[in-house]
Amino acid sequence: MKDSIGNHKKFNSRDCLVPILFLHAHEECINEHVIELMDKFQKIGIIDYSIIADIETGIVIDGHHRFEALRRMNAILAPVHLVDYKDENITVRNWRENEPTITKEEIIRQVNEGKLYPPKTTRHDIAYPRHPVNIPLDILLG
């Protein structure tokens, strides 16, 4: 079986470079944070950590601000840690108390409808230790 970007699905997760057009945000970003990341990436010349996204849909699970910074910089590729969003070990909860819990299904539906949640609406718990990837920015910009 192959996933939507043509890789064989014989893994739980993997790090790779994917076309930025494959990725889809489900939350809006805080503009100041995006600008800070753009400045940081340009200053150090690398992208330090991967975005985490679903291998089937490209939905960004973690790293919305990194994704938006790369998108605004006209990146062609993005470093991504691909996971199976259907995995029961990936859970979602709210950042703020007293708000209704949002499910993965609601997130997928929201993305499919082209709608975004406000910044920091969802918080995904993922058993994935984040290791630096240190990808040169030049590679991502083409």
PDB file of C-alpha atoms in Angstrom:
ATOM      1  CA  MET A   1       0.000   0.000   0.000  1.00  0.00           C
ATOM      2  CA  LYS A   2       1.239   3.508  -0.795  1.00  0.00           C
ATOM      3  CA  ASP A   3       0.465   6.773   0.930  1.00  0.00           C
ATOM      4  CA  SER A   4      -0.678   9.928  -0.836  1.00  0.00           C
ATOM      5  CA  ILE A   5       2.864  11.094  -1.609  1.00  0.00           C
ATOM      6  CA  GLY A   6       3.924   7.764  -3.103  1.00  0.00           C
ATOM      7  CA  ASN A   7       5.850   6.174  -0.230  1.00  0.00           C
ATOM      8  CA  HIS A   8       5.249   2.616   0.902  1.00  0.00           C
ATOM      9  CA  LYS A   9       3.387   2.490   4.222  1.00  0.00           C
ATOM     10  CA  LYS A  10       5.510   0.045   6.186  1.00  0.00           C
ATOM     11  CA  PHE A  11       6.397   2.386   9.027  1.00  0.00           C
ATOM     12  CA  ASN A  12       4.849   4.216  11.941  1.00  0.00           C
ATOM     13  CA  SER A  13       6.644   7.473  11.247  1.00  0.00           C
ATOM     14  CA  ARG A  14       9.524   8.922   9.258  1.00  0.00           C
ATOM     15  CA  ASP A  15      11.475  12.102   8.652  1.00  0.00           C
ATOM     16  CA  CYS A  16      11.680  13.380   5.094  1.00  0.00           C
ATOM     17  CA  LEU A  17      11.436  16.416   2.834  1.00  0.00           C
ATOM     18  CA  VAL A  18       8.004  16.868   1.281  1.00  0.00           C
ATOM     19  CA  PRO A  19       6.583  19.391  -1.182  1.00  0.00           C
ATOM     20  CA  ILE A  20       5.227  22.292   0.840  1.00  0.00           C
ATOM     21  CA  LEU A  21       2.018  22.132  -1.208  1.00  0.00           C
ATOM     22  CA  PHE A  22       1.309  18.715   0.369  1.00  0.00           C
ATOM     23  CA  LEU A  23       0.895  20.323   3.813  1.00  0.00           C
ATOM     24  CA  HIS A  24      -2.348  21.765   5.181  1.00  0.00           C
ATOM     25  CA  ALA A  25      -2.688  23.873   8.314  1.00  0.00           C
ATOM     26  CA  HIS A  26      -5.674  23.491  10.612  1.00  0.00           C
ATOM     27  CA  GLU A  27      -4.914  26.534  12.788  1.00  0.00           C
ATOM     28  CA  GLU A  28      -4.185  30.176  12.133  1.00  0.00           C
ATOM     29  CA  CYS A  29      -0.791  31.525  13.163  1.00  0.00           C
ATOM     30  CA  ILE A  30       0.343  34.399  15.329  1.00  0.00           C
ATOM     31  CA  ASN A  31       1.962  36.768  12.833  1.00  0.00           C
ATOM     32  CA  GLU A  32       4.686  37.997  15.203  1.00  0.00           C
ATOM     33  CA  HIS A  33       5.829  34.438  15.865  1.00  0.00           C
ATOM     34  CA  VAL A  34       5.945  33.645  12.135  1.00  0.00           C
ATOM     35  CA  ILE A  35       8.091  36.736  11.509  1.00  0.00           C
ATOM     36  CA  GLU A  36      10.426  35.777  14.377  1.00  0.00           C
ATOM     37  CA  LEU A  37      10.888  32.311  12.866  1.00  0.00           C
ATOM     38  CA  MET A  38      11.511  33.720   9.385  1.00  0.00           C
ATOM     39  CA  ASP A  39      14.193  36.025  10.812  1.00  0.00           C
ATOM     40  CA  LYS A  40      15.728  33.154  12.779  1.00  0.00           C
ATOM     41  CA  PHE A  41      15.811  30.803   9.775  1.00  0.00           C
ATOM     42  CA  GLN A  42      17.380  33.456   7.555  1.00  0.00           C
ATOM     43  CA  LYS A  43      19.935  34.379  10.210  1.00  0.00           C
ATOM     44  CA  ILE A  44      21.105  30.826  10.987  1.00  0.00           C
ATOM     45  CA  GLY A  45      20.549  29.491   7.457  1.00  0.00           C
ATOM     46  CA  ILE A  46      18.900  26.267   8.604  1.00  0.00           C
ATOM     47  CA  ILE A  47      15.562  24.875   9.675  1.00  0.00           C
ATOM     48  CA  ASP A  48      16.219  23.333  13.048  1.00  0.00           C
ATOM     49  CA  TYR A  49      13.170  21.112  13.676  1.00  0.00           C
ATOM     50  CA  SER A  50      10.677  19.247  11.511  1.00  0.00           C
ATOM     51  CA  ILE A  51       7.009  19.955  11.128  1.00  0.00           C
ATOM     52  CA  ILE A  52       4.861  16.994  12.202  1.00  0.00           C
ATOM     53  CA  ALA A  53       2.135  16.057   9.721  1.00  0.00           C
ATOM     54  CA  ASP A  54      -0.188  13.213   8.766  1.00  0.00           C
ATOM     55  CA  ILE A  55       1.209  10.979   6.041  1.00  0.00           C
ATOM     56  CA  GLU A  56      -2.180  10.538   4.337  1.00  0.00           C
ATOM     57  CA  THR A  57      -3.626  14.056   4.345  1.00  0.00           C
ATOM     58  CA  GLY A  58      -0.662  16.361   4.973  1.00  0.00           C
ATOM     59  CA  ILE A  59      -2.504  17.949   7.885  1.00  0.00           C
ATOM     60  CA  VAL A  60      -0.010  19.758  10.100  1.00  0.00           C
ATOM     61  CA  ILE A  61      -0.241  18.360  13.619  1.00  0.00           C
ATOM     62  CA  ASP A  62       2.586  20.388  15.125  1.00  0.00           C
ATOM     63  CA  GLY A  63       4.658  23.200  13.642  1.00  0.00           C
ATOM     64  CA  HIS A  64       2.069  25.549  12.145  1.00  0.00           C
ATOM     65  CA  HIS A  65       4.314  28.573  12.629  1.00  0.00           C
ATOM     66  CA  ARG A  66       7.296  26.820  10.997  1.00  0.00           C
ATOM     67  CA  PHE A  67       5.064  25.776   8.115  1.00  0.00           C
ATOM     68  CA  GLU A  68       3.750  29.313   7.647  1.00  0.00           C
ATOM     69  CA  ALA A  69       7.255  30.806   7.879  1.00  0.00           C
ATOM     70  CA  LEU A  70       8.502  28.440   5.152  1.00  0.00           C
ATOM     71  CA  ARG A  71       5.414  29.111   3.033  1.00  0.00           C
ATOM     72  CA  ARG A  72       5.958  32.889   3.259  1.00  0.00           C
ATOM     73  CA  MET A  73       9.617  32.379   2.319  1.00  0.00           C
ATOM     74  CA  ASN A  74       8.424  30.602  -0.850  1.00  0.00           C
ATOM     75  CA  ALA A  75       9.949  27.280   0.158  1.00  0.00           C
ATOM     76  CA  ILE A  76       9.400  24.415  -2.234  1.00  0.00           C
ATOM     77  CA  LEU A  77      10.133  21.694   0.331  1.00  0.00           C
ATOM     78  CA  ALA A  78       9.654  21.332   4.084  1.00  0.00           C
ATOM     79  CA  PRO A  79      11.295  18.997   6.596  1.00  0.00           C
ATOM     80  CA  VAL A  80       8.479  16.885   7.976  1.00  0.00           C
ATOM     81  CA  HIS A  81       8.112  14.042  10.408  1.00  0.00           C
ATOM     82  CA  LEU A  82       5.270  12.040   8.888  1.00  0.00           C
ATOM     83  CA  VAL A  83       2.966  10.118  11.207  1.00  0.00           C
ATOM     84  CA  ASP A  84      -0.260   8.167  10.922  1.00  0.00           C
ATOM     85  CA  TYR A  85      -2.897  10.529  12.348  1.00  0.00           C
ATOM     86  CA  LYS A  86      -5.224   7.552  12.838  1.00  0.00           C
ATOM     87  CA  ASP A  87      -2.762   6.125  15.370  1.00  0.00           C
ATOM     88  CA  GLU A  88      -4.551   5.974  18.724  1.00  0.00           C
ATOM     89  CA  ASN A  89      -1.334   7.063  20.436  1.00  0.00           C
ATOM     90  CA  ILE A  90      -1.744  10.512  18.878  1.00  0.00           C
ATOM     91  CA  THR A  91      -4.326  12.378  20.914  1.00  0.00           C
ATOM     92  CA  VAL A  92      -5.719  15.894  20.734  1.00  0.00           C
ATOM     93  CA  ARG A  93      -6.827  18.218  23.492  1.00  0.00           C
ATOM     94  CA  ASN A  94      -7.417  21.918  23.998  1.00  0.00           C
ATOM     95  CA  TRP A  95      -4.849  24.473  25.090  1.00  0.00           C
ATOM     96  CA  ARG A  96      -7.466  26.460  27.006  1.00  0.00           C
ATOM     97  CA  GLU A  97      -9.738  25.192  29.754  1.00  0.00           C
ATOM     98  CA  ASN A  98     -13.517  25.406  29.504  1.00  0.00           C
ATOM     99  CA  GLU A  99     -13.589  24.911  25.731  1.00  0.00           C
ATOM    100  CA  PRO A 100     -15.226  21.926  24.059  1.00  0.00           C
ATOM    101  CA  THR A 101     -12.818  19.168  23.064  1.00  0.00           C
ATOM    102  CA  ILE A 102     -12.045  19.039  19.363  1.00  0.00           C
ATOM    103  CA  THR A 103     -11.671  15.610  17.777  1.00  0.00           C
ATOM    104  CA  LYS A 104      -9.329  14.480  15.010  1.00  0.00           C
ATOM    105  CA  GLU A 105     -12.372  13.960  12.797  1.00  0.00           C
ATOM    106  CA  GLU A 106     -13.448  17.578  13.347  1.00  0.00           C
ATOM    107  CA  ILE A 107      -9.940  18.776  12.487  1.00  0.00           C
ATOM    108  CA  ILE A 108      -9.948  16.757   9.247  1.00  0.00           C
ATOM    109  CA  ARG A 109     -13.415  18.064   8.352  1.00  0.00           C
ATOM    110  CA  GLN A 110     -12.333  21.664   9.076  1.00  0.00           C
ATOM    111  CA  VAL A 111      -9.292  21.289   6.775  1.00  0.00           C
ATOM    112  CA  ASN A 112     -11.410  19.704   4.031  1.00  0.00           C
ATOM    113  CA  GLU A 113     -13.777  22.687   4.243  1.00  0.00           C
ATOM    114  CA  GLY A 114     -10.841  25.112   3.962  1.00  0.00           C
ATOM    115  CA  LYS A 115     -11.417  26.522   7.443  1.00  0.00           C
ATOM    116  CA  LEU A 116      -8.871  27.225  10.171  1.00  0.00           C
ATOM    117  CA  TYR A 117      -9.197  27.192  13.936  1.00  0.00           C
ATOM    118  CA  PRO A 118      -7.826  30.181  15.884  1.00  0.00           C
ATOM    119  CA  PRO A 119      -4.153  29.992  16.947  1.00  0.00           C
ATOM    120  CA  LYS A 120      -3.328  27.537  19.715  1.00  0.00           C
ATOM    121  CA  THR A 121      -6.744  25.866  19.683  1.00  0.00           C
ATOM    122  CA  THR A 122      -5.526  22.273  19.574  1.00  0.00           C
ATOM    123  CA  ARG A 123      -2.716  20.527  21.364  1.00  0.00           C
ATOM    124  CA  HIS A 124      -1.589  17.164  20.053  1.00  0.00           C
ATOM    125  CA  ASP A 125       0.134  14.690  22.302  1.00  0.00           C
ATOM    126  CA  ILE A 126       2.580  12.638  20.286  1.00  0.00           C
ATOM    127  CA  ALA A 127       5.087  10.137  21.631  1.00  0.00           C
ATOM    128  CA  TYR A 128       7.864  11.394  19.348  1.00  0.00           C
ATOM    129  CA  PRO A 129      11.130  12.761  20.670  1.00  0.00           C
ATOM    130  CA  ARG A 130      11.990  15.854  18.663  1.00  0.00           C
ATOM    131  CA  HIS A 131      15.498  15.709  17.299  1.00  0.00           C
ATOM    132  CA  PRO A 132      17.075  18.578  15.369  1.00  0.00           C
ATOM    133  CA  VAL A 133      17.119  18.116  11.603  1.00  0.00           C
ATOM    134  CA  ASN A 134      19.254  21.172  10.735  1.00  0.00           C
ATOM    135  CA  ILE A 135      18.284  21.276   7.048  1.00  0.00           C
ATOM    136  CA  PRO A 136      19.979  24.089   5.090  1.00  0.00           C
ATOM    137  CA  LEU A 137      17.446  26.715   4.076  1.00  0.00           C
ATOM    138  CA  ASP A 138      18.879  26.790   0.533  1.00  0.00           C
ATOM    139  CA  ILE A 139      17.735  23.195  -0.056  1.00  0.00           C
ATOM    140  CA  LEU A 140      14.161  24.052   0.930  1.00  0.00           C
ATOM    141  CA  LEU A 141      14.011  27.199  -1.166  1.00  0.00           C
ATOM    142  CA  GLY A 142      15.226  25.370  -4.266  1.00  0.00           C
TER     143      GLY A 142
END
